Structure formats: C-alpha cells, structure tokens
Coordinates of C-alpha atoms and ligand atoms in Angstrom, one line a residue:
M4 CA 154.2 21.9 -25.2
S5 CA 155.1 18.4 -23.8
I6 CA 153.2 16.7 -20.9
P7 CA 154.9 17.6 -17.5
K8 CA 157.4 15.1 -16.6
V9 CA 160.1 14.0 -14.1
V10 CA 163.6 14.0 -15.4
N11 CA 166.9 12.9 -13.9
K12 CA 169.6 15.5 -13.6
D13 CA 172.8 14.3 -12.1
G14 CA 170.9 11.5 -10.2
R15 CA 168.2 14.1 -8.9
K16 CA 164.7 14.2 -9.9
M17 CA 163.5 17.6 -11.5
L18 CA 160.1 18.5 -12.7
L19 CA 159.6 19.8 -16.2
V20 CA 156.6 21.9 -16.8
D21 CA 155.9 23.3 -20.4
D22 CA 159.4 21.9 -21.1
H23 CA 161.2 24.0 -18.4
P24 CA 162.3 23.1 -14.8
F25 CA 159.6 24.1 -12.3
I26 CA 159.2 24.7 -8.7
L27 CA 155.8 24.7 -7.2
L28 CA 155.4 27.9 -5.2
S29 CA 152.2 26.6 -3.9
G30 CA 149.6 26.0 -1.2
E31 CA 147.0 23.4 -0.5
A32 CA 143.5 24.6 -0.2
H33 CA 141.1 23.3 2.5
N34 CA 139.9 20.1 0.9
S35 CA 136.2 20.8 0.7
V36 CA 136.5 23.9 -1.1
S37 CA 137.4 22.4 -4.4
S38 CA 134.0 20.5 -4.5
S39 CA 132.4 23.8 -5.5
L40 CA 133.3 26.2 -8.3
P41 CA 131.5 29.1 -6.5
W42 CA 133.4 28.3 -3.3
M43 CA 136.6 28.4 -5.4
E44 CA 135.8 31.9 -7.0
P45 CA 137.3 34.1 -4.3
V46 CA 140.4 31.7 -3.8
W47 CA 142.1 32.4 -7.1
E48 CA 142.7 36.1 -6.7
K49 CA 144.1 35.4 -3.3
M50 CA 146.6 33.0 -4.9
R51 CA 147.6 35.5 -7.4
D52 CA 148.1 38.2 -4.8
L53 CA 150.3 35.8 -3.0
H54 CA 152.3 35.2 -6.2
L55 CA 151.9 31.6 -6.1
N56 CA 152.4 29.7 -9.4
S57 CA 150.2 26.7 -8.5
L58 CA 147.7 25.3 -6.2
L59 CA 147.0 21.9 -4.8
L60 CA 143.3 20.9 -4.8
A61 CA 141.4 17.8 -3.9
V62 CA 139.4 15.8 -6.4
S63 CA 137.6 12.9 -4.8
W64 CA 136.2 9.6 -5.9
Q65 CA 132.9 10.6 -4.4
M66 CA 132.8 13.7 -6.6
I67 CA 133.6 12.1 -10.0
E68 CA 131.8 8.7 -9.7
P69 CA 128.7 9.3 -7.5
Q70 CA 127.0 6.2 -9.1
E71 CA 129.1 3.2 -10.1
G72 CA 130.2 3.6 -13.8
V73 CA 128.6 7.1 -14.1
F74 CA 131.5 9.6 -14.2
R75 CA 131.0 13.4 -14.0
F76 CA 133.9 15.7 -14.6
D77 CA 132.1 19.2 -14.6
V78 CA 133.7 20.4 -11.4
V79 CA 137.1 19.1 -12.5
D80 CA 136.8 20.9 -15.8
G81 CA 135.7 24.1 -14.0
L82 CA 138.7 23.9 -11.7
I83 CA 141.0 23.6 -14.6
D84 CA 139.2 26.5 -16.5
Q85 CA 139.4 28.8 -13.3
A86 CA 143.0 27.9 -12.7
R87 CA 144.0 28.6 -16.4
A88 CA 142.1 31.9 -16.4
H89 CA 144.3 33.0 -13.3
G90 CA 147.5 31.8 -14.7
L91 CA 148.0 29.1 -12.2
K92 CA 149.0 25.5 -12.5
L93 CA 147.3 22.8 -10.6
G94 CA 148.2 19.6 -8.7
L95 CA 145.3 17.3 -8.0
L96 CA 145.0 15.2 -5.0
W97 CA 143.3 12.1 -5.6
F98 CA 141.1 11.2 -2.6
G99 CA 140.2 7.6 -3.4
S100 CA 140.2 4.8 -0.9
W101 CA 142.3 6.8 1.6
K102 CA 142.0 10.3 2.9
N103 CA 143.8 10.8 6.4
A104 CA 143.9 7.0 6.9
S105 CA 140.1 6.8 6.5
C106 CA 137.8 6.3 3.6
S107 CA 135.5 9.4 3.9
Y108 CA 135.9 10.5 0.4
A109 CA 134.9 7.2 -1.2
P110 CA 131.6 7.2 -3.0
D111 CA 128.4 6.2 -1.1
W112 CA 128.0 3.1 -3.2
V113 CA 131.4 1.9 -2.0
K114 CA 130.7 2.9 1.7
T115 CA 127.4 1.2 1.8
D116 CA 128.5 -2.1 0.5
P117 CA 130.9 -3.6 3.0
R118 CA 130.6 -7.1 1.7
R119 CA 132.0 -6.0 -1.7
F120 CA 134.3 -3.3 -0.2
P121 CA 135.3 -4.6 3.4
R122 CA 136.7 -2.2 6.0
A123 CA 140.1 -2.9 7.7
E124 CA 139.6 -4.6 11.0
Q125 CA 141.7 -3.2 13.8
E126 CA 140.6 -6.2 15.9
K127 CA 139.1 -9.2 14.6
G128 CA 135.5 -8.5 13.4
S129 CA 135.7 -4.7 14.3
P130 CA 136.0 -2.2 11.5
F131 CA 135.4 1.0 13.4
F132 CA 137.1 2.5 16.3
Y133 CA 137.9 5.8 18.1
A134 CA 141.5 6.9 17.9
D135 CA 142.7 8.8 20.9
F136 CA 145.0 11.3 19.2
H137 CA 146.6 14.0 21.4
G138 CA 143.5 14.0 23.5
F139 CA 141.1 14.1 20.6
R140 CA 138.7 11.1 20.1
M141 CA 138.8 10.7 16.4
P142 CA 136.3 8.3 14.8
N143 CA 137.9 6.1 12.2
T144 CA 137.2 3.4 9.7
T145 CA 138.9 2.7 6.5
L146 CA 138.8 0.3 3.5
S147 CA 140.9 -2.8 3.7
A148 CA 143.9 -2.8 1.4
F149 CA 143.5 -6.5 1.0
C150 CA 140.4 -6.4 -1.1
E151 CA 141.0 -6.8 -5.0
E152 CA 137.6 -5.4 -5.8
T153 CA 138.4 -2.1 -3.9
T154 CA 141.7 -1.8 -5.7
R155 CA 140.1 -2.5 -9.1
C156 CA 137.3 0.1 -8.6
D157 CA 139.6 2.8 -7.2
A158 CA 142.0 2.2 -10.2
R159 CA 139.2 2.3 -12.6
A160 CA 137.9 5.6 -11.3
F161 CA 141.4 7.1 -11.3
A162 CA 142.1 5.9 -14.8
A163 CA 138.8 7.5 -15.9
L164 CA 140.0 10.8 -14.3
C165 CA 143.4 10.6 -16.1
R166 CA 141.8 9.7 -19.3
H167 CA 139.6 12.7 -19.1
L168 CA 142.4 15.1 -18.2
K169 CA 144.4 13.9 -21.2
E170 CA 141.4 15.0 -23.4
Y171 CA 140.3 18.1 -21.6
D172 CA 143.6 19.6 -20.3
T173 CA 145.4 20.0 -23.6
D174 CA 147.5 22.9 -22.4
H175 CA 148.7 21.0 -19.2
T176 CA 147.1 23.2 -16.5
V177 CA 147.3 20.0 -14.3
I178 CA 151.0 19.2 -13.8
L179 CA 151.0 16.3 -11.3
I180 CA 148.7 14.2 -9.1
Q181 CA 149.0 13.0 -5.6
V182 CA 147.6 9.4 -5.5
E183 CA 145.5 9.0 -2.4
N184 CA 146.1 11.0 0.8
E185 CA 147.9 9.9 4.0
T186 CA 147.4 6.2 3.5
G187 CA 147.7 3.6 6.2
L188 CA 145.7 2.1 9.1
L189 CA 144.9 3.8 12.4
G190 CA 144.0 1.9 15.5
A191 CA 146.2 -1.2 15.0
A192 CA 149.6 -1.9 13.5
R193 CA 147.8 -4.2 10.9
D194 CA 144.6 -5.2 9.4
H195 CA 143.1 -8.3 11.1
S196 CA 140.6 -9.2 8.5
D197 CA 140.5 -12.8 7.2
A198 CA 142.1 -11.7 3.8
A199 CA 144.9 -9.9 5.7
D200 CA 145.5 -12.8 8.1
E201 CA 145.7 -15.1 5.1
K202 CA 148.4 -12.9 3.4
F203 CA 150.2 -12.4 6.8
A204 CA 150.8 -16.2 7.1
E205 CA 152.4 -16.3 3.7
K206 CA 156.1 -16.0 2.7
V207 CA 157.5 -12.5 2.3
P208 CA 157.9 -11.9 -1.4
E209 CA 161.6 -12.4 -2.5
E210 CA 161.5 -9.1 -4.5
L211 CA 160.8 -7.2 -1.3
I212 CA 163.7 -8.9 0.5
R213 CA 166.1 -8.2 -2.4
A214 CA 165.1 -4.5 -2.6
L215 CA 165.7 -3.9 1.1
K216 CA 169.0 -5.6 1.0
A217 CA 170.0 -3.4 -1.9
H218 CA 169.3 -0.4 0.3
E219 CA 170.7 -1.7 3.5
G220 CA 172.7 1.5 4.1
S221 CA 169.6 3.6 4.4
L222 CA 167.3 1.2 6.1
A223 CA 166.1 1.8 9.6
P224 CA 168.4 0.0 12.1
D225 CA 165.6 -2.4 13.4
L226 CA 164.7 -3.4 9.8
R227 CA 168.3 -4.1 9.0
E228 CA 168.8 -6.2 12.0
A229 CA 165.6 -8.0 11.5
L230 CA 166.8 -9.0 7.9
S231 CA 170.1 -10.3 9.3
R232 CA 168.5 -12.4 12.1
R233 CA 165.4 -13.8 10.2
S234 CA 164.3 -17.2 11.6
G235 CA 162.1 -18.1 8.6
D236 CA 160.2 -16.8 5.6
T237 CA 156.9 -15.5 6.8
W238 CA 156.3 -11.8 7.7
G239 CA 156.6 -12.4 11.4
E240 CA 159.7 -14.6 11.0
V241 CA 161.4 -12.1 8.7
F242 CA 160.6 -8.8 10.3
G243 CA 159.9 -9.6 14.0
S244 CA 158.4 -6.7 15.8
A245 CA 158.4 -4.6 12.7
A246 CA 156.4 -7.1 10.6
D247 CA 153.0 -5.6 11.0
E248 CA 154.0 -2.2 9.6
V249 CA 156.3 -3.7 6.8
F250 CA 153.3 -6.0 5.8
M251 CA 150.9 -3.1 5.8
A252 CA 153.3 -0.8 3.9
W253 CA 153.8 -3.5 1.2
Y254 CA 150.1 -4.1 0.6
T255 CA 149.1 -0.5 0.9
A256 CA 151.7 0.4 -1.6
K257 CA 150.7 -2.3 -3.9
H258 CA 147.1 -0.9 -3.9
V259 CA 148.5 2.6 -4.6
E260 CA 150.7 1.2 -7.4
A261 CA 147.7 -0.5 -9.0
V262 CA 145.9 2.9 -9.0
A263 CA 148.9 5.0 -10.1
A264 CA 149.8 2.6 -12.9
A265 CA 146.2 2.6 -14.2
G266 CA 146.3 6.4 -14.3
K267 CA 149.7 6.7 -15.9
A268 CA 148.7 4.1 -18.6
E269 CA 146.0 6.6 -19.6
Y270 CA 148.0 9.8 -19.1
P271 CA 151.5 9.7 -17.6
L272 CA 151.7 12.8 -15.3
P273 CA 154.1 12.9 -12.5
M274 CA 152.5 11.1 -9.5
Y275 CA 153.6 11.1 -5.8
V276 CA 152.2 10.0 -2.5
N277 CA 152.0 12.1 0.8
C278 CA 152.6 11.0 4.3
W279 CA 151.2 11.5 7.9
L280 CA 154.4 11.4 10.0
V281 CA 155.5 9.2 12.8
Q282 CA 155.8 11.9 15.3
G283 CA 157.5 9.7 17.9
L284 CA 154.5 7.3 18.0
Q285 CA 153.9 3.6 17.3
P286 CA 152.3 2.2 14.1
G287 CA 148.6 2.4 14.4
Q288 CA 149.0 5.6 16.5
Y289 CA 150.2 7.1 13.2
P290 CA 148.7 5.3 10.0
S291 CA 150.4 2.0 9.8
G292 CA 151.6 1.2 6.3
G293 CA 151.8 4.8 5.1
P294 CA 155.0 6.1 3.3
V295 CA 156.8 7.2 6.6
D296 CA 160.5 7.7 6.1
R297 CA 161.3 4.3 7.6
M298 CA 159.0 2.6 5.1
M299 CA 160.3 4.4 2.0
E300 CA 162.4 1.5 0.9
V301 CA 159.3 -0.8 1.1
W302 CA 157.2 1.6 -0.7
Q303 CA 159.9 2.1 -3.4
A304 CA 159.9 -1.6 -4.2
A305 CA 156.2 -2.0 -4.2
A306 CA 155.2 1.1 -6.1
P307 CA 157.6 1.9 -9.0
S308 CA 154.9 4.2 -10.5
V309 CA 155.2 6.6 -7.6
D310 CA 157.7 9.3 -8.5
W311 CA 158.4 10.5 -4.9
F312 CA 157.4 10.4 -1.3
A313 CA 156.1 13.7 0.2
P314 CA 156.0 14.6 3.9
D315 CA 153.1 16.6 5.3
I316 CA 155.0 18.6 7.9
Y317 CA 153.2 19.9 10.9
V318 CA 155.8 19.0 13.5
P319 CA 158.2 21.4 15.1
D320 CA 161.3 19.5 13.7
F321 CA 160.9 20.8 10.2
C322 CA 164.6 20.5 9.2
G323 CA 164.9 17.0 10.5
T324 CA 161.8 16.0 8.5
C325 CA 163.3 17.4 5.4
D326 CA 166.5 15.6 6.0
A327 CA 164.6 12.2 6.4
Y328 CA 162.8 12.7 3.1
T329 CA 165.8 13.3 1.1
K330 CA 167.2 9.9 1.5
L331 CA 167.2 7.4 -1.5
N332 CA 167.6 10.5 -3.8
N333 CA 164.0 11.4 -3.0
P334 CA 163.3 15.2 -4.1
L335 CA 161.9 17.3 -1.2
F336 CA 158.3 18.0 -2.1
I337 CA 156.1 19.4 0.7
P338 CA 152.5 19.3 -0.3
E339 CA 151.3 20.3 3.2
T340 CA 152.9 22.2 6.0
A341 CA 151.8 24.4 8.9
L342 CA 150.8 27.9 7.9
H343 CA 152.3 29.7 10.8
G344 CA 154.7 32.6 11.2
G345 CA 157.7 30.4 10.3
A346 CA 156.4 29.3 6.9
A347 CA 158.2 32.1 5.0
A348 CA 161.6 31.1 6.4
R349 CA 160.9 27.4 5.8
L350 CA 160.0 28.2 2.1
I351 CA 163.4 29.9 1.6
Y352 CA 165.2 27.0 3.3
A353 CA 163.4 24.3 1.5
V354 CA 164.1 25.8 -2.0
G355 CA 167.8 26.9 -1.1
H356 CA 169.0 24.1 1.0
H357 CA 167.1 21.1 -0.3
H358 CA 166.3 22.3 -3.8
A359 CA 162.7 21.5 -3.2
L360 CA 160.2 20.8 -6.0
C361 CA 157.3 22.1 -3.9
F362 CA 156.4 24.1 -0.8
A363 CA 152.7 24.2 0.0
P364 CA 151.3 25.5 3.3
F365 CA 148.0 23.9 4.1
G366 CA 144.8 26.0 4.2
I367 CA 146.6 28.7 2.1
E368 CA 143.5 30.7 1.5
D369 CA 143.3 31.6 5.2
I370 CA 146.9 32.9 5.3
G371 CA 147.2 35.6 8.0
S372 CA 143.7 35.1 9.3
L373 CA 143.8 31.8 11.2
T374 CA 146.5 30.0 13.1
D375 CA 146.8 26.3 12.6
T376 CA 146.1 25.9 16.3
S377 CA 142.4 25.9 16.0
L378 CA 142.4 23.8 12.8
G379 CA 145.0 21.4 14.3
A380 CA 143.0 20.9 17.4
A381 CA 140.0 20.1 15.3
V382 CA 141.7 17.4 13.4
G383 CA 143.5 15.9 16.3
M384 CA 147.0 17.4 15.5
D385 CA 149.8 17.9 18.2
T386 CA 149.2 21.6 18.9
S387 CA 152.2 21.9 21.4
D388 CA 154.3 23.6 18.8
A389 CA 154.5 27.3 20.0
A390 CA 155.0 28.3 16.4
L391 CA 151.4 27.5 15.7
R392 CA 150.4 30.5 17.7
S393 CA 152.1 32.9 15.3
L394 CA 150.5 34.3 12.0
M395 CA 152.2 34.4 8.7
D396 CA 152.1 37.9 7.4
R397 CA 150.5 37.9 3.9
D398 CA 152.5 40.6 2.4
T399 CA 155.8 39.0 3.5
Y400 CA 154.9 35.6 2.1
A401 CA 153.7 37.2 -1.2
R402 CA 157.0 39.1 -1.5
I403 CA 159.1 36.1 -1.0
N404 CA 157.1 34.1 -3.6
R405 CA 157.4 37.0 -6.0
L406 CA 161.2 37.1 -5.7
L407 CA 161.6 33.3 -5.9
G408 CA 159.0 33.0 -8.7
Q409 CA 161.0 35.3 -10.9
M410 CA 164.2 33.4 -10.2
I411 CA 163.0 29.9 -11.1
P412 CA 165.2 29.5 -14.2
L413 CA 168.2 30.7 -12.2
L414 CA 167.5 28.6 -9.1
T415 CA 166.7 25.4 -11.0
S416 CA 169.9 25.8 -13.0
A417 CA 171.8 25.5 -9.7
Y418 CA 169.6 22.6 -8.3
G419 CA 171.7 19.6 -7.5
T420 CA 174.9 21.7 -7.2
P421 CA 176.6 23.4 -4.3
R422 CA 176.1 26.9 -5.9
L423 CA 172.7 27.2 -4.3
Q424 CA 172.6 27.0 -0.4
A425 CA 170.5 28.3 2.5
V426 CA 170.5 28.6 6.1
I427 CA 167.5 29.0 8.7
H428 CA 167.2 30.3 12.2
E429 CA 166.0 26.8 13.2
R430 CA 169.6 25.4 12.7
P431 CA 171.7 28.2 14.2
E432 CA 174.7 25.8 14.3
E433 CA 174.7 25.5 10.5
N434 CA 174.7 29.3 9.6
E435 CA 177.6 29.4 7.2
M436 CA 177.5 28.6 3.4
R437 CA 180.7 27.8 1.7
F438 CA 181.3 28.6 -2.0
G439 CA 184.9 27.7 -2.7
S440 CA 187.0 30.6 -1.2
V441 CA 184.1 32.5 0.0
A442 CA 181.8 31.9 3.0
I443 CA 178.5 33.6 3.5
S444 CA 177.0 33.5 7.0
A445 CA 173.8 34.7 8.4
A446 CA 173.1 35.7 12.0
F447 CA 169.5 35.5 13.1
A448 CA 169.7 37.3 16.5
I449 CA 169.3 40.9 15.4
P450 CA 170.2 43.3 18.0
G451 CA 167.2 45.3 19.3
Q452 CA 164.7 42.9 17.7
P453 CA 162.7 40.1 19.2
A454 CA 163.7 36.6 18.0
A455 CA 161.7 35.7 14.9
P456 CA 162.0 33.2 12.1
G457 CA 164.5 34.1 9.3
A458 CA 166.4 32.5 6.5
C459 CA 169.1 33.4 4.1
L460 CA 169.6 32.0 0.5
A461 CA 172.7 32.4 -1.6
L462 CA 173.3 31.5 -5.2
E463 CA 176.7 31.8 -6.9
T464 CA 176.3 32.5 -10.6
E465 CA 180.1 33.0 -11.4
E466 CA 183.0 32.6 -9.1
H467 CA 182.5 35.2 -6.3
D468 CA 179.2 36.6 -7.9
F469 CA 176.2 36.2 -5.8
Y470 CA 172.5 36.7 -5.5
L471 CA 171.4 36.6 -1.9
L472 CA 167.7 36.5 -0.6
G473 CA 167.6 37.5 3.0
Y474 CA 164.7 37.5 5.4
R475 CA 165.2 38.7 9.1
C476 CA 169.0 38.1 9.1
M477 CA 172.3 39.7 9.1
P478 CA 174.5 38.2 6.4
G479 CA 178.3 38.5 6.4
I480 CA 181.2 37.4 4.3
R481 CA 184.6 35.9 5.0
S482 CA 187.5 34.6 3.0
L483 CA 188.4 31.0 3.1
D484 CA 191.5 31.6 0.9
P485 CA 194.6 31.8 3.3
G486 CA 196.4 33.6 0.4
H487 CA 193.9 36.4 0.4
P488 CA 192.5 36.4 4.0
Y489 CA 190.2 39.5 3.8
A490 CA 186.9 39.7 2.0
E491 CA 185.1 42.9 1.0
F492 CA 181.9 43.6 -0.9
L493 CA 182.2 45.2 -4.3
T494 CA 179.0 47.0 -5.3
I495 CA 175.9 45.6 -3.6
E496 CA 172.7 46.1 -5.5
E497 CA 169.2 45.6 -4.2
G498 CA 166.6 44.8 -6.8
E499 CA 164.6 41.9 -8.3
F500 CA 164.1 40.1 -11.5
M501 CA 161.6 41.5 -13.9
D502 CA 160.6 39.5 -17.1
G503 CA 163.8 37.5 -16.5
R504 CA 166.1 40.5 -16.3
W505 CA 167.8 41.7 -13.0
T506 CA 166.5 45.2 -12.3
P507 CA 168.3 47.0 -9.5
S508 CA 166.4 49.5 -7.4
G509 CA 169.6 50.9 -5.7
I510 CA 173.0 50.5 -4.3
L511 CA 173.8 49.7 -0.7
N512 CA 176.9 51.2 0.8
G513 CA 178.3 52.8 4.0
D514 CA 175.8 52.2 6.9
E515 CA 173.6 50.0 4.7
E516 CA 176.6 47.9 3.8
H517 CA 176.4 46.4 7.2
L518 CA 173.5 44.3 6.1
R519 CA 170.6 44.0 8.5
I520 CA 167.8 42.6 6.6
D521 CA 164.2 42.5 8.1
Q522 CA 161.8 42.4 5.2
P523 CA 162.6 39.9 2.4
T524 CA 165.3 41.4 0.3
L525 CA 167.2 40.4 -2.9
L526 CA 170.7 41.5 -3.3
K527 CA 173.3 41.1 -6.1
F528 CA 177.0 41.5 -5.3
R529 CA 180.5 40.5 -5.9
V530 CA 183.1 39.5 -3.3
H531 CA 186.6 40.7 -3.6
L532 CA 189.3 38.7 -1.7
L533 CA 192.5 40.6 -0.8
G534 CA 195.6 40.6 1.5
Ligands
DGJ601 C1 146.6 16.5 6.7 C2 145.7 16.0 5.5 O1 146.4 15.4 4.5 C3 144.9 17.1 4.9 O2 144.0 16.6 4.0 C4 144.2 17.9 6.0 O3 143.2 17.2 6.6 C5 145.2 18.4 7.0 N1 145.8 17.3 7.6 C6 144.5 19.3 8.1 O4 145.4 19.7 8.9

C-alpha cells in the first residue's frame, strides 16, 4: 500500500488512504488521554461501537523528547499498535511550540530556559498575562515565533517523530498529522519582544504582497483596501490597522512551515493546521496570527507544506464557518467540533454539502455523557450556545457513522460534483437540492414533534436514481421539467450497504411513502417524471 496522500481531483483536494479516497468519520479524544496506553484501553472499543474509522490523538513534544536529544516513542508505538488492533486509522496532533495559543506541551527543558527559548511579550518585558475570556481568567504564556532556536528544536523533534513513523508504521495506521494546535498569540495583537520589534520595522516581503494580490478576490475587505492604499513598505505602512495580525500570521506560519517541511522531508504524510476562530473578537482576544479565515491567504503564502486549514467549530454558526473555510479550494476538514445534540446532523451536512474530508467531535469518548457546557466553561469557551445543553445520542451517532462508513467509495466518487448534496435544519431557507430535472427537499418541522436538529443527504447515481440518508426530516420530490411536471416515487427501498453491496431490508409504500424520517435511515429510490 502507498503512503496516505493528498491528490487533486478537478481542483479539489482529496485524501487517499491505502490507495482509496477516504473520509475521516472521526473524533478527537481529550488531549491528555493519549499520554497513557492504559488510559487509552477503554477508548478503542467505544470508537468501534460508534463505527468511527479513525481517531485524532495528541502526541506532544514533552512526551517524545523529555530530555534534549533523547527521544522516546514507546507511547506513540503503543497507540499505533492499539489503533491497528482495533481497525482504526490515526491522525496525530503535534503539540509542539503551540497548544491553544500557549506552550504547555513543550518539554520542561524548553520551558525552563527562557533565554534560549524566549516567550512572546504581550507588552514589552511581560511574557505572562491573564486572558479574560468569556468571564474566565485564563493564565497564558507562549513561546515567541521570532526565535530561530525554538523553531529549529521544534522542527528537529517533529522530524524525529516523522522519521520514526516511517520506520515503525509500515502499514500506514497513521494517515495524517496536524502540525501544532491553535497557533497564535493571546493577550496582544502582536509580540513585542525585541526580536519581533526588529522584524516589524522591516519591509514586508515582496512574496507576501504578490501572493495577496494574486488572491485579491477572496481577501478580507480591509486587507484588500490596505494593499491598495499602502503608504510605504513596512508592515504598518502596508497593512495599517491589520498590520499586527498579518505580521503575526506570516511569522507564525513561517515557524509552522519549517516544522512541517522538516517532517515531510522524513515522511511526507498529509499535514494540516487547525484554528481557534475569530468569534467576533479582536486579534489578541482570539490568538493573533493563527490561520483564521481572514489570514488564510497569508498562511498559504508562508506555509506551502501545509495541505489545508481546519476550523475548530464550537460556535453556533456552524454553516457560516464551513463556508468560510472552503474558500481558496480549501477542503473542509473539521478536526474539532462541539459534541452536542446537533453533531449528527452536522456530520451529514459536512459530508453531503461540503464533501468534507473529516468530521471529528471533540472529547468523543464522552459522547452522550457530558455536554460541552461544563468542559467549555472550564476552558473559557463561549457557552451561550443553547445547543451545548443537549446531548448527542450515542446510538444515533453510531448508526449514521455506520451508514456513511459503508458508503465512502460511493460518496467520494461524487465528491466535487453536484451529484452529492445535503441540507440541514440550521439553514431552513436552503432546503431544496436540485439534480437536473428533479428536486429533493426536506422539511425539518415535523408535525407533532418538538423542533430538533436534522439533515438530509441525497446522492444521484444515475439520472433519477438516488440514495437518500435522512435524519429527523420529511423529504419530498418535485419535477423541474415543465414538459413532465409531476414527480412520483418508483420503488423505495430502505436498507444499507453491507460489504459494499446494497442490501434492502424492505419496501416503503402507501402510508410509509409519505416519508417522515425520525431515526437515521438510508433509502434507495428512482423518481419518475410524468404529465
Ligand atoms: C480546542 C483545542 O484545540 C483542544 O485541544 C481542546 O483544548 C479543546 N479546545 C477543548 O474544548
């Protein structure tokens, strides 16, 4: 089998695993659990029961290089062995210089040597502060992105990890790596260390200006305007009020590029970065310099070894965030999202509407037993989203993953085409999917039932032949062909794929033809147009 890779299909990035297109039906485990093989033991069976095909797990710099130059990979090897034994693929999350805009996962020998590995300074001379985040006083300090020694040592450790994976993981259980975690600086829009100040006074690199101009169409309006009105060549003169953030994004991405490139030189797995979102705040209130959607063009120019940008979605506006992260042909890859009662509908929508490469709720091992409200409050998250107070039902989530998992070859064969579409209750105004002369709609207000998250995915295999995955919705069909204005169902089968073959369990007709789908259900039918 070949190494997992990113390929381009009609201008879209697809992921090949064991030589076949792959979708990570996944979850991210709580980050400390993967530091211990005994802690991981009970997690694997839960993942199998949920019909996930992969799991995202943290591997930290602290864990693999506890003393400088002394590497240990026993836990990494154990994680790979455990995953392989349970038939799951792994995505590793490299917690190096950054984890949630702080450096808590860096080794002690890095943390205790601030001369060699200086911290970022939110104010001149001050490398530590308390972030007031949604009423939570979060202590924060992080390594400076402007220290070559930090970059060199982070890249050296990551390269050692990748070299080891190449030797140990010969059957490719590890399929990709996230490089760092939620990079950026909290507490100020830019680092004010002497090293950073020096760079800030320099000219903006021409390659950045060129790259931004090449993407003027997608650039945030303030950046576009700044470029057209620049009064000089330095960061402040070119980018005006956005200068601090662009500057931080460029140098943070440069650090990440050095780390990712060093890893890829050893073992070129797909690599991506994740992002703490803007959430209506100012740079520094969210990590300044991280790959937020308005900085994607900057990151793309600085970090060509990064294959895509991935949003961590804990905000109520799930659909808007997905839209923002699919500009620049960026494939939707959700490495973290809230594990609340809306997760199942969002999974269906992400795959069906955005042709996502990954959907991974955070803290997946706690599904059904803990709302994100308590966890969110503990990490300073905005907990005003009412959805956070609903639990995701484990069996429902497992069933959807089972149905989707069996359909991966079929789904990915339609990725990048209008043959695969989906709608969700969160966008009630967009509840119709159009396939040539047939429209399939889904109503989400089901008479007699309380409002609840739902989604509907439809896949056209041949003209007028469909599979439909419905969850808490009422699908309907109509003709878009004025010559044949009436649409009727021919045989509707309910069933699922087993070992790659459609296996019907029964036929729906009469009362049941008025589809009113509560539990996740997969249907196969043909539409007949007449009149
Ligand atoms: C986002 C981070 O990326 C994760 O590592 C984790 O801390 C979650 N937040 C917790 O909600």
